[in-house]
PDB file of C-alpha atoms in Angstrom:
ATOM      1  CA  VAL A  61      11.230  24.923  14.272  1.00  0.00           C
ATOM      2  CA  LEU A  62      12.917  23.716  11.075  1.00  0.00           C
ATOM      3  CA  ARG A  63      12.434  20.051  11.969  1.00  0.00           C
ATOM      4  CA  ASN A  64       8.721  20.671  12.432  1.00  0.00           C
ATOM      5  CA  ALA A  65       8.557  22.543   9.123  1.00  0.00           C
ATOM      6  CA  VAL A  66       9.817  19.654   6.975  1.00  0.00           C
ATOM      7  CA  GLN A  67       7.147  17.388   8.512  1.00  0.00           C
ATOM      8  CA  ALA A  68       4.363  19.940   8.049  1.00  0.00           C
ATOM      9  CA  GLU A  69       1.106  19.454   6.193  1.00  0.00           C
ATOM     10  CA  GLU A  70       0.534  21.796   3.252  1.00  0.00           C
ATOM     11  CA  ALA A  71      -1.879  24.018   5.210  1.00  0.00           C
ATOM     12  CA  GLU A  72       0.733  24.550   7.948  1.00  0.00           C
ATOM     13  CA  VAL A  73       3.608  25.604   5.681  1.00  0.00           C
ATOM     14  CA  GLU A  74       2.795  29.338   5.700  1.00  0.00           C
ATOM     15  CA  LYS A  75       2.952  29.446   9.497  1.00  0.00           C
ATOM     16  CA  CYS A  76       6.204  27.425   9.478  1.00  0.00           C
ATOM     17  CA  VAL A  77       7.770  29.964   7.104  1.00  0.00           C
ATOM     18  CA  ARG A  78       6.810  32.842   9.421  1.00  0.00           C
ATOM     19  CA  ASP A  79       8.170  30.957  12.457  1.00  0.00           C
ATOM     20  CA  ILE A  80      11.516  30.246  10.783  1.00  0.00           C
ATOM     21  CA  MET A  81      11.906  33.862   9.637  1.00  0.00           C
ATOM     22  CA  LYS A  82      11.084  35.057  13.137  1.00  0.00           C
ATOM     23  CA  GLU A  83      13.540  32.605  14.717  1.00  0.00           C
ATOM     24  CA  LYS A  84      16.304  33.638  12.322  1.00  0.00           C
ATOM     25  CA  LYS A  85      15.398  37.324  12.586  1.00  0.00           C
ATOM     26  CA  ILE A  86      14.686  37.667   8.863  1.00  0.00           C
ATOM     27  CA  GLU A  87      12.393  40.543   7.837  1.00  0.00           C
ATOM     28  CA  GLN A  88       8.847  39.229   7.241  1.00  0.00           C
ATOM     29  CA  LYS A  89       8.524  41.625   4.291  1.00  0.00           C
ATOM     30  CA  ASP A  90      11.367  39.856   2.449  1.00  0.00           C
ATOM     31  CA  THR A  91       8.951  38.296  -0.033  1.00  0.00           C
ATOM     32  CA  ARG A  92      11.626  36.706  -2.230  1.00  0.00           C
ATOM     33  CA  PHE A  93      13.111  34.769   0.692  1.00  0.00           C
ATOM     34  CA  LYS A  94       9.641  33.889   1.965  1.00  0.00           C
ATOM     35  CA  THR A  95       8.556  32.494  -1.417  1.00  0.00           C
ATOM     36  CA  GLY A  96      11.742  30.468  -1.831  1.00  0.00           C
ATOM     37  CA  LEU A  97      11.506  29.020   1.673  1.00  0.00           C
ATOM     38  CA  HIS A  98       7.826  28.182   1.169  1.00  0.00           C
ATOM     39  CA  ILE A  99       8.596  26.232  -2.026  1.00  0.00           C
ATOM     40  CA  SER A 100      11.554  24.439  -0.408  1.00  0.00           C
ATOM     41  CA  ILE A 101       9.515  23.277   2.575  1.00  0.00           C
ATOM     42  CA  LEU A 102       6.736  22.057   0.285  1.00  0.00           C
ATOM     43  CA  GLN A 103       9.260  20.106  -1.796  1.00  0.00           C
ATOM     44  CA  ILE A 104      10.997  18.497   1.192  1.00  0.00           C
ATOM     45  CA  SER A 105       7.831  17.538   3.061  1.00  0.00           C
ATOM     46  CA  GLY A 106       6.201  16.507  -0.233  1.00  0.00           C
ATOM     47  CA  TYR A 107       9.079  14.181  -1.127  1.00  0.00           C
ATOM     48  CA  LYS A 108       8.653  12.348   2.171  1.00  0.00           C
ATOM     49  CA  ARG A 109       4.906  12.088   1.651  1.00  0.00           C
ATOM     50  CA  LEU A 110       5.343  10.875  -1.926  1.00  0.00           C
ATOM     51  CA  TYR A 111       7.651   8.104  -0.727  1.00  0.00           C
ATOM     52  CA  LEU A 112       5.052   7.005   1.838  1.00  0.00           C
ATOM     53  CA  ASN A 113       2.314   6.977  -0.822  1.00  0.00           C
ATOM     54  CA  VAL A 114       4.474   4.943  -3.210  1.00  0.00           C
ATOM     55  CA  GLU A 115       5.439   2.564  -0.399  1.00  0.00           C
ATOM     56  CA  ASN A 116       1.795   2.096   0.590  1.00  0.00           C
ATOM     57  CA  LEU A 117       0.875   1.193  -2.999  1.00  0.00           C
ATOM     58  CA  ARG A 118       3.802  -1.229  -3.181  1.00  0.00           C
ATOM     59  CA  LYS A 119       2.574  -2.953  -0.025  1.00  0.00           C
ATOM     60  CA  VAL A 120      -0.843  -3.699  -1.555  1.00  0.00           C
ATOM     61  CA  PRO A 121      -0.672  -7.279  -2.887  1.00  0.00           C
ATOM     62  CA  TYR A 122      -2.322  -8.005  -6.224  1.00  0.00           C
ATOM     63  CA  ASP A 123      -5.663  -9.649  -5.432  1.00  0.00           C
ATOM     64  CA  SER A 124      -7.473 -11.490  -8.214  1.00  0.00           C
ATOM     65  CA  GLU A 125     -10.656 -11.312  -6.099  1.00  0.00           C
ATOM     66  CA  ASN A 126     -10.464  -7.509  -6.167  1.00  0.00           C
ATOM     67  CA  GLU A 127     -12.534  -6.156  -9.049  1.00  0.00           C
ATOM     68  CA  GLU A 128     -10.482  -2.944  -9.376  1.00  0.00           C
ATOM     69  CA  HIS A 129      -7.215  -4.893  -9.587  1.00  0.00           C
ATOM     70  CA  GLU A 130      -8.653  -7.188 -12.241  1.00  0.00           C
ATOM     71  CA  GLU A 131     -10.008  -4.247 -14.242  1.00  0.00           C
ATOM     72  CA  GLN A 132      -6.559  -2.633 -14.314  1.00  0.00           C
ATOM     73  CA  LEU A 133      -4.974  -5.878 -15.491  1.00  0.00           C
ATOM     74  CA  ILE A 134      -7.512  -6.244 -18.310  1.00  0.00           C
ATOM     75  CA  GLU A 135      -7.025  -2.564 -19.187  1.00  0.00           C
ATOM     76  CA  LEU A 136      -3.285  -3.234 -19.567  1.00  0.00           C
ATOM     77  CA  TRP A 137      -4.015  -6.031 -22.026  1.00  0.00           C
ATOM     78  CA  ASN A 138      -6.485  -3.928 -24.031  1.00  0.00           C
ATOM     79  CA  LEU A 139      -4.068  -0.991 -24.247  1.00  0.00           C
ATOM     80  CA  LEU A 140      -1.209  -3.152 -25.498  1.00  0.00           C
ATOM     81  CA  MET A 141      -3.152  -5.695 -27.584  1.00  0.00           C
ATOM     82  CA  PRO A 142      -6.174  -3.798 -28.946  1.00  0.00           C
ATOM     83  CA  HIS A 143      -6.768  -6.223 -31.829  1.00  0.00           C
ATOM     84  CA  GLU A 144      -6.598  -9.440 -29.833  1.00  0.00           C
ATOM     85  CA  ASN A 145      -9.120 -10.547 -27.222  1.00  0.00           C
ATOM     86  CA  LEU A 146      -8.145 -12.512 -24.146  1.00  0.00           C
ATOM     87  CA  ARG A 147      -9.568 -16.017 -24.498  1.00  0.00           C
ATOM     88  CA  ALA A 148      -9.642 -16.481 -20.716  1.00  0.00           C
ATOM     89  CA  ARG A 149      -8.484 -14.795 -17.520  1.00  0.00           C
ATOM     90  CA  ILE A 150      -5.844 -17.483 -16.986  1.00  0.00           C
ATOM     91  CA  THR A 151      -4.140 -18.083 -20.321  1.00  0.00           C
ATOM     92  CA  LYS A 152      -0.743 -18.406 -21.967  1.00  0.00           C
ATOM     93  CA  GLN A 153      -1.639 -15.243 -23.900  1.00  0.00           C
ATOM     94  CA  TRP A 154      -0.246 -13.194 -20.984  1.00  0.00           C
ATOM     95  CA  CYS A 155       3.209 -14.276 -22.133  1.00  0.00           C
ATOM     96  CA  ASP A 156       2.592 -12.233 -25.307  1.00  0.00           C
ATOM     97  CA  ILE A 157       2.982  -9.030 -23.277  1.00  0.00           C
ATOM     98  CA  GLY A 158       5.898 -10.355 -21.245  1.00  0.00           C
ATOM     99  CA  PHE A 159       4.478 -12.051 -18.163  1.00  0.00           C
ATOM    100  CA  GLN A 160       6.113 -15.288 -17.042  1.00  0.00           C
ATOM    101  CA  GLY A 161       3.146 -17.625 -16.894  1.00  0.00           C
ATOM    102  CA  ASP A 162      -0.566 -17.935 -17.516  1.00  0.00           C
ATOM    103  CA  ASP A 163      -1.575 -15.805 -14.494  1.00  0.00           C
ATOM    104  CA  PRO A 164       0.164 -12.411 -14.137  1.00  0.00           C
ATOM    105  CA  LYS A 165      -0.770 -12.040 -10.451  1.00  0.00           C
ATOM    106  CA  THR A 166       2.279 -14.103  -9.434  1.00  0.00           C
ATOM    107  CA  ASP A 167       4.620 -11.594 -11.145  1.00  0.00           C
ATOM    108  CA  PHE A 168       3.436  -8.702  -8.967  1.00  0.00           C
ATOM    109  CA  ARG A 169       4.666 -10.235  -5.687  1.00  0.00           C
ATOM    110  CA  GLY A 170       7.736  -8.031  -5.272  1.00  0.00           C
ATOM    111  CA  MET A 171       6.253  -4.642  -6.186  1.00  0.00           C
ATOM    112  CA  GLY A 172       2.595  -5.302  -5.415  1.00  0.00           C
ATOM    113  CA  LEU A 173      -0.003  -3.098  -7.052  1.00  0.00           C
ATOM    114  CA  LEU A 174       2.638  -0.435  -7.785  1.00  0.00           C
ATOM    115  CA  GLY A 175       4.049  -2.609 -10.580  1.00  0.00           C
ATOM    116  CA  LEU A 176       0.675  -2.881 -12.304  1.00  0.00           C
ATOM    117  CA  VAL A 177      -0.210   0.797 -11.832  1.00  0.00           C
ATOM    118  CA  ASN A 178       3.100   1.790 -13.457  1.00  0.00           C
ATOM    119  CA  LEU A 179       2.588  -0.534 -16.435  1.00  0.00           C
ATOM    120  CA  VAL A 180      -0.950   0.768 -16.987  1.00  0.00           C
ATOM    121  CA  TYR A 181       0.142   4.400 -16.613  1.00  0.00           C
ATOM    122  CA  PHE A 182       2.814   4.076 -19.299  1.00  0.00           C
ATOM    123  CA  SER A 183       0.477   2.183 -21.634  1.00  0.00           C
ATOM    124  CA  LYS A 184      -2.317   4.734 -21.148  1.00  0.00           C
ATOM    125  CA  HIS A 185      -0.293   7.968 -21.419  1.00  0.00           C
ATOM    126  CA  TYR A 186       2.296   6.791 -23.971  1.00  0.00           C
ATOM    127  CA  THR A 187       0.266   4.185 -25.848  1.00  0.00           C
ATOM    128  CA  HIS A 188       2.191   4.475 -29.116  1.00  0.00           C
ATOM    129  CA  GLU A 189       5.557   4.170 -27.356  1.00  0.00           C
ATOM    130  CA  ALA A 190       4.347   1.283 -25.177  1.00  0.00           C
ATOM    131  CA  ARG A 191       3.160  -0.739 -28.193  1.00  0.00           C
ATOM    132  CA  GLN A 192       6.363   0.079 -30.036  1.00  0.00           C
ATOM    133  CA  ILE A 193       8.517  -1.093 -27.124  1.00  0.00           C
ATOM    134  CA  LEU A 194       6.385  -4.243 -26.714  1.00  0.00           C
ATOM    135  CA  SER A 195       6.963  -4.984 -30.401  1.00  0.00           C
ATOM    136  CA  ARG A 196      10.725  -4.437 -30.018  1.00  0.00           C
ATOM    137  CA  SER A 197      10.779  -6.683 -26.949  1.00  0.00           C
ATOM    138  CA  ASN A 198       9.752  -9.564 -29.235  1.00  0.00           C
ATOM    139  CA  HIS A 199      12.978  -9.232 -31.249  1.00  0.00           C
ATOM    140  CA  PRO A 200      14.251 -12.751 -32.141  1.00  0.00           C
ATOM    141  CA  LYS A 201      17.774 -12.088 -30.811  1.00  0.00           C
ATOM    142  CA  LEU A 202      17.539  -9.103 -28.457  1.00  0.00           C
ATOM    143  CA  GLY A 203      14.073  -9.734 -27.069  1.00  0.00           C
ATOM    144  CA  TYR A 204      13.085  -9.502 -23.417  1.00  0.00           C
ATOM    145  CA  SER A 205       9.932  -9.989 -21.314  1.00  0.00           C
ATOM    146  CA  TYR A 206       8.197  -6.611 -21.547  1.00  0.00           C
ATOM    147  CA  ALA A 207       5.980  -6.810 -18.434  1.00  0.00           C
ATOM    148  CA  ILE A 208       8.622  -8.488 -16.247  1.00  0.00           C
ATOM    149  CA  VAL A 209      11.211  -5.859 -17.194  1.00  0.00           C
ATOM    150  CA  GLY A 210       8.584  -3.158 -16.570  1.00  0.00           C
ATOM    151  CA  ILE A 211       8.045  -4.444 -13.022  1.00  0.00           C
ATOM    152  CA  ASN A 212      11.824  -4.612 -12.562  1.00  0.00           C
ATOM    153  CA  LEU A 213      12.056  -0.936 -13.551  1.00  0.00           C
ATOM    154  CA  THR A 214       9.332  -0.134 -11.010  1.00  0.00           C
ATOM    155  CA  GLU A 215      11.702  -1.544  -8.391  1.00  0.00           C
ATOM    156  CA  MET A 216      14.487   0.679  -9.750  1.00  0.00           C
ATOM    157  CA  ALA A 217      12.315   3.818  -9.621  1.00  0.00           C
ATOM    158  CA  TYR A 218      11.125   2.873  -6.133  1.00  0.00           C
ATOM    159  CA  SER A 219      14.659   2.322  -4.785  1.00  0.00           C
ATOM    160  CA  LEU A 220      15.879   5.640  -6.250  1.00  0.00           C
ATOM    161  CA  LEU A 221      12.969   7.411  -4.554  1.00  0.00           C
ATOM    162  CA  LYS A 222      13.581   5.595  -1.270  1.00  0.00           C
ATOM    163  CA  ASN A 223      17.297   6.421  -1.041  1.00  0.00           C
ATOM    164  CA  GLY A 224      16.736  10.081  -1.927  1.00  0.00           C
ATOM    165  CA  ALA A 225      18.444   9.972  -5.345  1.00  0.00           C
ATOM    166  CA  LEU A 226      15.319  11.396  -7.030  1.00  0.00           C
ATOM    167  CA  LYS A 227      15.436  14.633  -5.022  1.00  0.00           C
ATOM    168  CA  PRO A 228      17.344  16.727  -7.636  1.00  0.00           C
ATOM    169  CA  HIS A 229      15.020  15.552 -10.427  1.00  0.00           C
ATOM    170  CA  LEU A 230      11.784  16.136  -8.481  1.00  0.00           C
ATOM    171  CA  TYR A 231      12.897  19.436  -6.935  1.00  0.00           C
ATOM    172  CA  ASN A 232      13.772  20.764 -10.409  1.00  0.00           C
ATOM    173  CA  MET A 233      10.580  19.432 -11.927  1.00  0.00           C
ATOM    174  CA  VAL A 234       8.035  20.539  -9.317  1.00  0.00           C
ATOM    175  CA  SER A 235       8.044  23.899  -7.553  1.00  0.00           C
ATOM    176  CA  GLY A 236       5.809  22.597  -4.803  1.00  0.00           C
ATOM    177  CA  LEU A 237       4.442  19.246  -3.707  1.00  0.00           C
ATOM    178  CA  PRO A 238       5.650  16.287  -5.814  1.00  0.00           C
ATOM    179  CA  GLN A 239       2.735  13.946  -6.591  1.00  0.00           C
ATOM    180  CA  MET A 240       2.313  10.279  -7.524  1.00  0.00           C
ATOM    181  CA  GLU A 241       1.932  11.495 -11.118  1.00  0.00           C
ATOM    182  CA  HIS A 242       5.551  12.694 -11.070  1.00  0.00           C
ATOM    183  CA  PHE A 243       6.767   9.289  -9.880  1.00  0.00           C
ATOM    184  CA  HIS A 244       4.847   7.615 -12.718  1.00  0.00           C
ATOM    185  CA  GLN A 245       6.378  10.060 -15.205  1.00  0.00           C
ATOM    186  CA  PHE A 246       9.870   9.146 -14.028  1.00  0.00           C
ATOM    187  CA  TYR A 247       8.981   5.470 -14.426  1.00  0.00           C
ATOM    188  CA  CYS A 248       7.912   6.144 -18.037  1.00  0.00           C
ATOM    189  CA  TYR A 249      11.287   7.742 -18.672  1.00  0.00           C
ATOM    190  CA  LEU A 250      13.046   4.637 -17.326  1.00  0.00           C
ATOM    191  CA  VAL A 251      11.041   2.250 -19.526  1.00  0.00           C
ATOM    192  CA  TYR A 252      11.682   4.274 -22.666  1.00  0.00           C
ATOM    193  CA  GLU A 253      15.377   4.788 -21.941  1.00  0.00           C
ATOM    194  CA  PHE A 254      15.999   1.194 -20.865  1.00  0.00           C
ATOM    195  CA  ASP A 255      14.637  -0.122 -24.170  1.00  0.00           C
ATOM    196  CA  LYS A 256      16.996   2.193 -26.083  1.00  0.00           C
ATOM    197  CA  PHE A 257      19.893   1.215 -23.829  1.00  0.00           C
ATOM    198  CA  TRP A 258      19.211  -2.526 -24.222  1.00  0.00           C
ATOM    199  CA  PHE A 259      19.274  -2.384 -28.014  1.00  0.00           C
ATOM    200  CA  GLU A 260      22.337  -0.140 -28.085  1.00  0.00           C
ATOM    201  CA  GLU A 261      24.218  -2.566 -25.831  1.00  0.00           C
ATOM    202  CA  GLU A 262      23.158  -5.641 -27.859  1.00  0.00           C
ATOM    203  CA  PRO A 263      23.413  -8.167 -24.990  1.00  0.00           C
ATOM    204  CA  GLU A 264      24.529 -11.687 -25.885  1.00  0.00           C
ATOM    205  CA  SER A 265      21.302 -13.069 -24.426  1.00  0.00           C
ATOM    206  CA  ILE A 266      18.589 -12.400 -21.870  1.00  0.00           C
ATOM    207  CA  MET A 267      20.691 -14.453 -19.429  1.00  0.00           C
ATOM    208  CA  HIS A 268      22.876 -11.360 -19.018  1.00  0.00           C
ATOM    209  CA  PHE A 269      19.917  -9.177 -18.026  1.00  0.00           C
ATOM    210  CA  ASN A 270      21.104  -8.487 -14.467  1.00  0.00           C
ATOM    211  CA  HIS A 271      24.486  -7.214 -15.692  1.00  0.00           C
ATOM    212  CA  TYR A 272      22.917  -4.751 -18.156  1.00  0.00           C
ATOM    213  CA  ARG A 273      20.198  -3.771 -15.730  1.00  0.00           C
ATOM    214  CA  GLU A 274      22.880  -2.793 -13.209  1.00  0.00           C
ATOM    215  CA  LYS A 275      24.824  -0.913 -15.895  1.00  0.00           C
ATOM    216  CA  PHE A 276      21.663   1.038 -16.763  1.00  0.00           C
ATOM    217  CA  HIS A 277      21.009   1.662 -13.069  1.00  0.00           C
ATOM    218  CA  GLU A 278      24.491   3.158 -12.673  1.00  0.00           C
ATOM    219  CA  LYS A 279      23.901   5.362 -15.713  1.00  0.00           C
ATOM    220  CA  ILE A 280      20.673   6.751 -14.223  1.00  0.00           C
ATOM    221  CA  LYS A 281      22.292   7.301 -10.821  1.00  0.00           C
ATOM    222  CA  GLY A 282      25.054   9.238 -12.600  1.00  0.00           C
ATOM    223  CA  LEU A 283      22.517  11.469 -14.366  1.00  0.00           C
ATOM    224  CA  LEU A 284      20.750  12.147 -11.069  1.00  0.00           C
ATOM    225  CA  LEU A 285      23.951  13.562  -9.562  1.00  0.00           C
ATOM    226  CA  ASP A 286      23.528  16.646 -11.773  1.00  0.00           C
ATOM    227  CA  HIS A 287      21.842  19.350  -9.684  1.00  0.00           C
ATOM    228  CA  ASP A 288      20.016  20.664 -12.783  1.00  0.00           C
ATOM    229  CA  VAL A 289      18.714  17.259 -13.876  1.00  0.00           C
ATOM    230  CA  VAL A 290      15.159  16.697 -15.151  1.00  0.00           C
ATOM    231  CA  LEU A 291      14.448  13.205 -16.536  1.00  0.00           C
ATOM    232  CA  THR A 292      11.100  13.150 -18.302  1.00  0.00           C
ATOM    233  CA  LEU A 293       9.496  12.034 -21.536  1.00  0.00           C
ATOM    234  CA  GLN A 294       7.688  14.744 -23.436  1.00  0.00           C
ATOM    235  CA  ASN A 295       4.137  13.731 -24.304  1.00  0.00           C
TER     236      ASN A 295
END
C-alpha cells in the first residue's frame, strides 16, 4: 500500500492516505495525521516526478534548427547585454557572456536544453544580479567564463537532485508537489553563491577551477545535511 502511495498521481493521493490509515488501523477522523501524511506523499512522489522532468529536459539536445531553442538563446543575450546587438548568430560576441566559441550550441552538449533554460531563468528573474555577476566574471585576475560556469552549476544542481541530496531543501520549501520552478530557484542560489565563493577564495587562476568547484560542491552538500535547510535567493 505504501509503495503504491509514493508512486501515486496527485489525484490518487487522497485514496492512498485512506488506504494506509485503514491498513495501519489509524482513525480516519485523525485529521492532523491525515494532513501530514497527505503532504508527505505529495512531496515524495513529487520529488521523483521532478527528477524525471529535469532529466527529460536534460536529454533534449540544443537544436539550432529549432525556433524555440534559438529564441531562448537570443533572449539570454538580450537579458545580459541589453545595450549591444548581436552582429550575427554565429559570432565571437558569444564569448562576451562566457561561451567558449562563436556558436554556443556546442557548450550545451552535456546538459542539453536544461543548461540554457537555467541560464535564461536566472537572467530573467534576477536580471540585476545576473548582469552584476557577468560583470564580475570579467575581472582581469579572478575572471571566469560566466555561461560555461552556469552550465557547470546546472550539472551540480542536477546531480544533487538525482542522488536525493535536495530532499531536505525541497521538503522544507514546498508543502506539496515540488515543481520545475523550485529546481530553477535552487540553481539561482548556486550561481549567486558560487560567484561569492569564487571571489572570497581568490583562486590563483581559472586553471584551478575544478578544485574550487569541488570545494564549493562539498560546502553545498554540507548545508543540505541540515534537516531544516532552505537554500533560496529572495527576489
